[in-house]
Coordinates of C-alpha atoms in Angstrom, one line a residue:
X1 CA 0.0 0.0 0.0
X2 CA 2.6 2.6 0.8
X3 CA 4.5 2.1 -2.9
X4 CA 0.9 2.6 -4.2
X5 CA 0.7 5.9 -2.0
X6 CA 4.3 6.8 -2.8
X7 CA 3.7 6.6 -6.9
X8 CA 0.6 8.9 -6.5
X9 CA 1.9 11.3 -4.5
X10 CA 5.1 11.7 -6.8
X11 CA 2.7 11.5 -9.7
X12 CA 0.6 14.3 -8.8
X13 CA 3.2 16.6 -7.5
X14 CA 4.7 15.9 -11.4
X15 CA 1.4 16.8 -12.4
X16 CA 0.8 20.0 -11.0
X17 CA 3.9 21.3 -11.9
X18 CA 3.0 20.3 -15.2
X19 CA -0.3 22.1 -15.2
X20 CA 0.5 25.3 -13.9
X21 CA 3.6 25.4 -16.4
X22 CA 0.8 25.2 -19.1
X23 CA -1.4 27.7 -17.6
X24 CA 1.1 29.7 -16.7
X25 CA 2.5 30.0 -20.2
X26 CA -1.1 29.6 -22.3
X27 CA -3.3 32.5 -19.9
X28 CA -1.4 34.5 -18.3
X29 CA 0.0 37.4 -19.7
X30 CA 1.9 40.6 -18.3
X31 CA -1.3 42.7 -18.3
X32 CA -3.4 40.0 -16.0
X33 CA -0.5 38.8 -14.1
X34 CA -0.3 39.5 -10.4
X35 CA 2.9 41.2 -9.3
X36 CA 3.8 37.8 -7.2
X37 CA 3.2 35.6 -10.0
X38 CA 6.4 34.5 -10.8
X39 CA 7.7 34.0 -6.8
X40 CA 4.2 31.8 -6.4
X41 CA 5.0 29.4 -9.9
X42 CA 8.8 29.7 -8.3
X43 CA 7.3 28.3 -5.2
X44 CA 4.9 25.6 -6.4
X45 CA 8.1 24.0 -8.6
X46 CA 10.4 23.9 -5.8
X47 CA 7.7 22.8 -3.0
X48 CA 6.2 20.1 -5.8
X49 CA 9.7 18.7 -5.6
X50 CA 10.2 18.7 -2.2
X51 CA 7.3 16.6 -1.7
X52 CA 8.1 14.5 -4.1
X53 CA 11.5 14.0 -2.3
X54 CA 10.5 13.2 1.3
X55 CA 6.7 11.8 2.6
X56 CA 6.4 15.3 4.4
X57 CA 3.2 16.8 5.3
X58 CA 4.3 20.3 5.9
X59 CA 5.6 19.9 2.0
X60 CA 2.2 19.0 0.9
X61 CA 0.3 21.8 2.8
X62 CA 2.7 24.5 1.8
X63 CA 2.3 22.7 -1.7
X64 CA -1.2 23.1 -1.2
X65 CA -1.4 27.0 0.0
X66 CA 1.1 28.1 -3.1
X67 CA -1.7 25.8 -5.3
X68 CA -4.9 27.6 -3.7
X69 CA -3.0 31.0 -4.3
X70 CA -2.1 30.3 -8.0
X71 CA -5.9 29.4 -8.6
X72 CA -7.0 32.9 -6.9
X73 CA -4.9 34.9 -9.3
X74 CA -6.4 32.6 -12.0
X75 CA -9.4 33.3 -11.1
X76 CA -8.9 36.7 -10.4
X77 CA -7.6 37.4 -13.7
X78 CA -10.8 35.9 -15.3
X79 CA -13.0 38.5 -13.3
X80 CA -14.2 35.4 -10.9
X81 CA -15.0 35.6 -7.4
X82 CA -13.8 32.5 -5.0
X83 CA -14.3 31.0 -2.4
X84 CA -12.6 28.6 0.0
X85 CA -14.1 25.0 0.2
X86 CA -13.0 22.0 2.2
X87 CA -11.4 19.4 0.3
X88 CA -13.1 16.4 2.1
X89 CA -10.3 14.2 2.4
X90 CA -9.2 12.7 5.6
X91 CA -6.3 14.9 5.1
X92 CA -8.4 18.1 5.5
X93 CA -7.2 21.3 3.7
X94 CA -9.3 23.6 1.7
X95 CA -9.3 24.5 -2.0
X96 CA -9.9 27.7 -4.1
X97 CA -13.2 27.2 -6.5
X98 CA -15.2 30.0 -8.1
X99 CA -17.8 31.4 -5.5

């Protein structure tokens, strides 16, 4: 069980890195870009590793705040209010979704 849980872990750390490098490159742009942008994508590619590196929750949960920040400025960008929601896993944690 724990391999199992060690492969998805590393494979969706590899996974948002890989998404936010798309929507990173594909929507934003310098004139809806927050000023912070760059230091929060920064963040998410070095944390996403750490995480993969190590079982470590404090990893995952600062993985998870740079994540919830991204998708505000995301949203942001597109004019959309959020909202925090709980994630419902047994982890806990909250994520960012349109209000």
């Amino acid at each position: 069980a724990i391999v199992r849980y060690t492969a998805a872990k590393d494979e969706h750390a590899d996974l948002v890195k890989h998404e936010v490098r798309v929507i990173r490159g594909d929507f934003f742009k310098p004139e809806n870009s927050p000023e912070n942008l760059m230091q929060i994508v920064d963040g998410i590619m070095k944390t996403a590793s750490k995480a993969r590196q190590n079982i470590d929750m404090e990893a995952a949960n600062q993985l998870l705040d740079l994540v919830n920040q991204f998708a505000e400025a995301f949203w942001k960008a597109k004019g959309v209010a959020t909202k925090r929601a709980p994630s419902n896993q047994a982890a806990g944690g909250e994520f960012v979704v349109p209000a």
